[in-house]
CSV table of C-alpha atoms in Angstrom, one decimal:
chain,number,residue,atom,x,y,z
A,247,MET,CA,0.1,-40.6,-5.1
A,248,SER,CA,2.8,-37.9,-5.2
A,249,THR,CA,3.9,-36.0,-1.9
A,250,GLN,CA,4.0,-33.1,-3.7
A,251,ILE,CA,0.6,-32.9,-5.4
A,252,THR,CA,-0.7,-31.1,-2.4
A,253,THR,CA,1.6,-28.4,-3.3
A,254,SER,CA,0.1,-28.0,-6.2
A,255,PHE,CA,-3.4,-27.6,-4.9
A,256,VAL,CA,-1.9,-25.1,-1.8
A,257,ASN,CA,-0.4,-23.2,-5.1
A,258,GLN,CA,-3.5,-22.9,-7.0
A,259,TYR,CA,-6.1,-22.1,-4.1
A,260,SER,CA,-3.5,-19.3,-3.4
A,261,SER,CA,-4.0,-17.6,-6.7
A,262,ASN,CA,-7.6,-18.2,-6.2
A,263,ILE,CA,-7.9,-16.3,-3.0
A,264,GLN,CA,-5.6,-13.3,-4.5
A,265,ALA,CA,-8.1,-13.1,-7.6
A,266,LEU,CA,-11.1,-12.9,-5.2
A,267,VAL,CA,-9.2,-9.7,-3.3
A,268,GLN,CA,-9.1,-8.2,-6.0
A,269,GLN,CA,-12.5,-8.7,-8.1
A,270,LYS,CA,-14.8,-8.3,-4.7
A,271,GLY,CA,-12.5,-6.0,-2.1
A,272,SER,CA,-13.5,-3.0,-0.5
A,273,LYS,CA,-16.2,-0.7,-2.2
A,274,LEU,CA,-14.7,2.3,-1.2
A,275,ARG,CA,-10.7,1.9,-1.6
A,276,ASP,CA,-10.8,3.4,-4.6
A,277,LEU,CA,-12.4,6.6,-3.6
A,278,VAL,CA,-10.6,8.1,-1.4
A,279,GLY,CA,-6.8,9.4,-1.1
A,280,TYR,CA,-4.2,6.8,-0.8
A,281,GLU,CA,-0.5,7.0,1.3
A,282,SER,CA,1.7,4.4,1.7
A,283,VAL,CA,2.3,4.1,5.5
A,284,ARG,CA,6.2,2.8,7.3
A,285,GLY,CA,5.9,2.7,10.8
A,286,LYS,CA,3.3,2.7,13.0
A,287,SER,CA,1.5,5.8,12.1
A,288,MET,CA,2.5,9.8,9.9
A,289,PHE,CA,2.1,12.8,9.9
A,290,ILE,CA,0.2,14.2,7.0
A,291,ASP,CA,1.1,18.0,6.7
A,292,GLN,CA,-1.4,20.6,5.7
A,293,ILE,CA,-1.5,24.4,3.8
A,294,GLY,CA,-4.2,26.5,4.6
A,295,GLN,CA,-6.0,29.3,2.7
A,296,VAL,CA,-4.2,32.0,2.1
A,297,ALA,CA,-5.2,36.0,0.4
A,298,ALA,CA,-3.7,38.2,-1.9
A,299,VAL,CA,-2.3,41.7,-0.7
A,300,LYS,CA,-3.1,45.0,-2.8
A,301,LYS,CA,-0.2,46.8,-3.6
A,302,THR,CA,-1.0,50.0,-3.7
A,303,THR,CA,1.9,52.0,-4.5
A,304,ARG,CA,5.3,51.8,-6.4
A,305,HIS,CA,8.3,50.1,-4.2
A,306,ALA,CA,6.0,48.9,-1.8
A,307,ASP,CA,7.1,47.0,0.9
A,308,THR,CA,7.9,43.2,0.4
A,309,PRO,CA,4.4,42.1,2.4
A,310,GLN,CA,4.7,39.1,5.1
A,311,SER,CA,1.8,36.8,4.4
A,312,ASP,CA,2.1,33.7,7.5
A,313,THR,CA,1.0,30.6,5.6
A,314,PRO,CA,-1.2,28.8,7.9
A,315,HIS,CA,-0.5,25.0,8.6
A,316,LYS,CA,-2.0,22.2,9.4
A,317,ARG,CA,-1.2,18.2,10.3
A,318,ARG,CA,-3.2,15.0,10.5
A,319,ASN,CA,-2.1,11.9,12.2
A,320,LEU,CA,-2.8,8.7,10.3
A,321,LYS,CA,-2.7,5.6,12.5
A,322,LEU,CA,-2.6,1.8,11.6
A,323,GLU,CA,-4.2,-0.7,12.9
A,324,THR,CA,-3.2,-4.9,11.7
A,325,TYR,CA,-6.2,-7.1,10.9
A,326,HIS,CA,-6.1,-10.5,10.1
A,327,TRP,CA,-8.7,-13.8,8.9
A,328,ALA,CA,-7.5,-17.5,9.2
A,329,ASP,CA,-9.4,-20.8,9.1
A,330,LEU,CA,-8.0,-24.2,9.5
A,331,ILE,CA,-8.8,-27.3,6.8
A,332,ASP,CA,-8.1,-31.0,8.5
A,333,ASN,CA,-6.6,-33.2,6.3
A,334,ASP,CA,-9.6,-35.7,5.5
A,335,ASP,CA,-11.7,-32.5,3.2
A,336,LYS,CA,-8.2,-30.5,1.9
A,337,VAL,CA,-8.0,-31.8,-1.9
A,338,ARG,CA,-11.6,-31.2,-2.1
A,339,MET,CA,-11.4,-27.9,-0.4
A,340,LEU,CA,-8.3,-26.6,-2.7
A,341,ILE,CA,-9.0,-27.3,-5.8
A,342,ASP,CA,-12.6,-25.3,-5.7
A,343,PRO,CA,-11.6,-21.9,-6.7
A,344,THR,CA,-15.1,-20.4,-5.0
A,345,SER,CA,-14.7,-22.3,-2.0
A,346,ASP,CA,-16.2,-20.8,1.0
A,347,TYR,CA,-13.1,-20.5,2.7
A,348,ALA,CA,-11.6,-17.8,-0.4
A,349,ASN,CA,-15.1,-15.7,-0.3
A,350,ALA,CA,-14.5,-15.3,3.7
A,351,ALA,CA,-11.4,-13.8,3.4
A,352,ALA,CA,-11.5,-11.7,0.1
A,353,TRP,CA,-14.5,-10.1,2.1
A,354,ALA,CA,-13.0,-10.1,5.6
A,355,MET,CA,-10.7,-8.0,4.6
A,356,GLY,CA,-12.7,-6.0,2.1
A,357,ARG,CA,-15.0,-4.8,4.6
A,358,ALA,CA,-12.4,-4.2,7.1
A,359,ILE,CA,-11.1,-1.2,4.8
A,360,ASP,CA,-14.6,-0.1,4.0
A,361,GLU,CA,-15.1,0.2,7.9
A,362,ALA,CA,-11.9,1.7,8.9
A,363,ILE,CA,-13.1,4.3,5.9
A,364,VAL,CA,-16.4,4.8,7.0
A,365,THR,CA,-15.2,5.6,10.9
A,366,ALA,CA,-12.3,8.1,10.0
A,367,ALA,CA,-15.1,9.6,7.8
A,368,LEU,CA,-18.1,10.3,10.4
A,369,GLY,CA,-15.5,9.8,13.9
A,370,SER,CA,-12.9,11.9,15.2
A,371,ALA,CA,-9.7,12.9,13.0
A,372,TYR,CA,-6.3,13.6,14.8
A,373,THR,CA,-4.2,16.9,14.8
A,374,GLY,CA,-1.8,19.0,16.3
A,375,GLU,CA,2.2,19.2,16.3
A,376,THR,CA,1.9,15.7,18.0
A,377,GLY,CA,-1.4,14.3,16.3
A,378,ALA,CA,-3.1,14.3,20.1
A,379,THR,CA,-5.7,16.5,19.8
A,380,ALA,CA,-9.2,15.5,18.1
A,381,VAL,CA,-11.4,16.8,16.0
A,382,SER,CA,-14.8,15.6,15.9
A,383,LEU,CA,-17.1,16.8,12.7
A,384,PRO,CA,-18.6,19.4,13.2
A,385,ALA,CA,-23.0,20.3,13.5
A,386,THR,CA,-22.2,22.3,10.6
A,387,GLN,CA,-21.8,19.2,8.2
A,388,VAL,CA,-24.2,17.2,9.6
A,389,ILE,CA,-27.9,17.2,8.0
A,390,ASP,CA,-30.8,16.4,9.8
A,391,SER,CA,-28.9,16.4,13.4
A,392,THR,CA,-32.5,14.9,14.9
A,393,CYS,CA,-33.0,12.4,12.1
A,394,SER,CA,-36.8,13.2,11.5
A,395,SER,CA,-37.1,12.1,8.0
A,396,LYS,CA,-35.7,9.6,5.6
A,397,PHE,CA,-33.4,10.4,2.8
A,398,THR,CA,-35.4,12.9,0.8
A,399,PHE,CA,-34.1,14.7,-2.6
A,400,ASP,CA,-33.9,18.2,-0.2
A,401,LYS,CA,-31.2,16.6,2.1
A,402,LEU,CA,-29.2,15.8,-1.8
A,403,ARG,CA,-29.7,19.2,-3.3
A,404,GLU,CA,-28.4,20.2,0.6
A,405,VAL,CA,-25.2,18.3,0.0
A,406,LYS,CA,-24.3,19.3,-3.6
A,407,ARG,CA,-25.2,23.0,-2.0
A,408,MET,CA,-22.8,22.3,1.2
A,409,PHE,CA,-19.8,21.1,-1.9
A,410,ASP,CA,-20.6,24.1,-4.2
A,411,LYS,CA,-20.3,26.8,-1.3
A,412,CYS,CA,-16.5,25.7,-0.1
A,413,ASP,CA,-15.6,25.2,-3.7
A,414,ALA,CA,-15.3,21.7,-3.7
A,415,PRO,CA,-13.7,19.9,-6.3
A,416,SER,CA,-16.9,18.8,-8.8
A,417,GLU,CA,-15.1,15.8,-9.5
A,418,GLY,CA,-14.8,12.7,-6.7
A,419,ARG,CA,-18.2,13.4,-5.3
A,420,VAL,CA,-19.4,10.0,-3.5
A,421,ILE,CA,-22.7,9.4,-1.4
A,422,VAL,CA,-22.4,6.1,0.3
A,423,LEU,CA,-25.9,4.8,1.9
A,424,SER,CA,-27.9,1.8,2.5
A,425,ALA,CA,-30.1,0.1,0.4
A,426,GLN,CA,-33.3,1.1,2.5
A,427,GLN,CA,-31.7,5.3,2.1
A,428,LEU,CA,-31.7,4.5,-1.7
A,429,ASP,CA,-35.6,3.0,-1.9
A,430,ASP,CA,-36.6,5.7,0.3
A,431,LEU,CA,-35.4,8.3,-2.1
A,432,LEU,CA,-36.8,7.1,-4.7
A,433,SER,CA,-39.8,6.6,-3.7
A,434,GLU,CA,-40.7,10.9,-3.2
A,435,THR,CA,-43.5,11.6,-5.3
A,436,LYS,CA,-42.6,15.9,-5.8
A,437,VAL,CA,-39.5,14.9,-7.5
A,438,THR,CA,-39.4,16.0,-11.6
A,439,SER,CA,-40.1,13.6,-13.6
A,440,ALA,CA,-36.6,13.5,-15.2
A,441,ASP,CA,-34.8,13.2,-11.9
A,442,TYR,CA,-37.4,10.0,-11.5
A,443,ALA,CA,-36.2,8.8,-14.5
A,444,SER,CA,-32.8,9.1,-13.2
A,445,ALA,CA,-33.3,7.6,-9.8
A,446,LYS,CA,-34.7,4.8,-11.2
A,447,ALA,CA,-31.6,4.0,-13.5
A,448,LEU,CA,-29.9,4.2,-10.6
A,449,VAL,CA,-31.7,1.6,-8.7
A,450,ARG,CA,-31.4,-0.7,-11.7
A,451,GLY,CA,-27.9,-0.6,-11.4
A,452,GLU,CA,-28.2,1.2,-15.5
A,453,LEU,CA,-26.0,4.2,-13.7
A,454,ASP,CA,-24.1,4.7,-10.3
A,455,THR,CA,-24.0,8.5,-10.9
A,456,PHE,CA,-26.8,11.0,-10.1
A,457,MET,CA,-26.5,15.0,-9.3
A,458,GLY,CA,-22.6,15.1,-10.0
A,459,PHE,CA,-22.5,12.3,-7.2
A,460,LYS,CA,-21.5,8.9,-7.5
A,461,PHE,CA,-23.3,6.2,-5.4
A,462,VAL,CA,-22.4,3.5,-3.6
A,463,GLN,CA,-24.2,1.0,-1.4
A,464,LEU,CA,-23.0,-0.1,1.4
A,465,ASN,CA,-24.6,-3.1,3.8
A,466,ALA,CA,-21.9,-5.3,4.6
A,467,LYS,CA,-22.0,-6.0,8.6
A,468,ASN,CA,-18.8,-5.9,10.5
A,469,SER,CA,-17.2,-8.5,12.8
A,470,SER,CA,-19.9,-7.4,15.7
A,471,GLY,CA,-22.9,-8.3,13.3
A,472,ASP,CA,-23.6,-4.2,12.9
A,473,LEU,CA,-24.0,-2.3,9.6
A,474,ILE,CA,-21.1,-0.3,8.8
A,475,LEU,CA,-22.9,2.5,8.6
A,476,PRO,CA,-23.7,3.6,12.0
A,477,ASP,CA,-27.1,4.0,13.9
A,478,VAL,CA,-28.7,6.8,15.4
A,479,THR,CA,-29.6,6.7,18.7
A,480,SER,CA,-31.5,9.0,20.9
A,481,THR,CA,-31.4,10.4,24.1
A,482,GLY,CA,-32.4,6.8,25.6
A,483,ASP,CA,-30.4,4.8,23.3
A,484,THR,CA,-33.3,4.1,21.4
A,485,VAL,CA,-32.2,3.3,17.9
A,486,ILE,CA,-34.0,5.9,15.7
A,487,GLY,CA,-32.3,6.1,12.3
A,488,ARG,CA,-29.2,5.5,10.5
A,489,SER,CA,-26.2,8.0,9.0
A,490,CYS,CA,-24.9,7.7,5.4
A,491,LEU,CA,-22.3,10.1,4.4
A,492,ALA,CA,-21.0,12.4,1.4
A,493,PHE,CA,-17.7,12.9,1.0
A,494,GLN,CA,-14.6,14.1,-1.9
A,495,PHE,CA,-12.1,12.5,-2.7
A,496,ASP,CA,-9.5,15.1,-0.8
A,497,GLY,CA,-11.8,14.1,2.2
A,498,ILE,CA,-9.9,11.2,3.5
A,499,LYS,CA,-6.7,9.5,3.0
A,500,LEU,CA,-6.6,6.0,2.8
A,501,GLY,CA,-3.2,4.9,4.0
A,502,ILE,CA,-1.5,1.6,3.6
A,503,GLY,CA,1.8,0.0,5.9
A,504,GLN,CA,1.3,-3.6,4.4
A,505,ASP,CA,-1.4,-4.3,1.9
A,506,ILE,CA,-3.4,-7.8,1.9
A,507,VAL,CA,-0.9,-10.7,2.3
A,508,GLY,CA,-2.4,-14.3,2.2
A,509,LYS,CA,-0.1,-17.3,3.5
A,510,ILE,CA,-0.9,-20.9,3.2
A,511,THR,CA,0.8,-23.4,5.3
A,512,GLU,CA,0.6,-26.9,6.9
A,513,ARG,CA,0.3,-26.5,11.1
A,514,ASP,CA,2.5,-29.6,12.6
A,515,ASP,CA,0.8,-28.3,15.9
A,516,LYS,CA,-2.7,-29.2,14.3
A,517,CYS,CA,-2.2,-32.3,13.2
A,518,PHE,CA,-0.4,-30.9,9.5
A,519,ALA,CA,-4.0,-28.8,8.9
A,520,THR,CA,-3.6,-26.9,6.3
A,521,GLN,CA,-4.3,-22.9,7.5
A,522,VAL,CA,-5.3,-20.5,5.3
A,523,TYR,CA,-4.4,-16.5,7.0
A,524,TYR,CA,-4.7,-13.3,5.7
A,525,GLU,CA,-3.1,-9.6,6.8
A,526,MET,CA,-3.1,-6.1,6.4
A,527,SER,CA,-2.3,-2.9,8.0
A,528,ILE,CA,-4.1,0.0,7.4
A,529,GLY,CA,-5.8,3.5,8.7
A,530,ALA,CA,-8.0,6.1,7.8
A,531,VAL,CA,-8.2,9.7,8.6
A,532,ARG,CA,-10.5,12.8,8.0
A,533,MET,CA,-8.8,15.0,5.9
A,534,GLN,CA,-10.9,17.9,6.0
A,535,GLU,CA,-13.8,18.7,7.7
A,536,GLU,CA,-15.7,20.6,4.8
A,537,LEU,CA,-15.3,17.4,2.2
A,538,VAL,CA,-17.3,15.2,4.4
A,539,VAL,CA,-21.0,15.5,5.2
A,540,GLN,CA,-22.9,13.0,7.7
A,541,ILE,CA,-26.5,12.7,6.8
A,542,ASN,CA,-28.9,11.1,9.0
A,543,CYS,CA,-32.2,9.4,7.8
A,544,LYS,CA,-35.1,8.3,9.8
A,545,GLU,CA,-35.7,4.4,8.8
């Protein structure tokens, strides 16, 4: 047998992994803003709201209006994944386009992107000239802080009201929730028949948009085995529910220093086993508190 035949297997396997990453990657990556980052971090400058001044006389002095400036600091973190394939089963694994190794690499990268986006949305954002000032999501952007009820249509309407009140763009609005929260939303009996029909279509997968929001179910777990959507705990650290979130496209920024890169090489220190290695450098930051809402739901 030709000694170069394994090269064909490796190239074929590499193509299969890349295709899976593109097809089964992050659910949230395309729903937030994007920045290409060079270096360990980057600053994103922002311009605040200004008001026009009424001109009351002829030949009036030119008004001096100071435009407010803010900035957010987006920091990169590197994620990687690797596994080894021994020579004994290398050929069998490398010719399988749906192998567990390919799926593991694709989904590990995708979950990491989603986790970074959710953490940035609900966690602290860093602002100031040097990016050292932490800004938490204010209480005014949290619905049901005591986690007293399930996901309801009243909560959904409250999110819409909050976005409408701050003139958030109507396009690019997203609700990220778990399967349990979507089921709780559907189980309400007081909802109108038209809303109920739309919600049932949402559950069946016939549509993914409702009340101006694109619904995304996120049931993935992080490296610790916990759901990416965080628990809500009481003062005694007892889990009483789960947080989901709503955001508008401009409310979160995803920075990519190095997109997902895959390498397949032989390891001479491992009896020439084939190593499948994937790596990326990404980061995320909440850009505007008004465009992110945390929704606590009892489960």
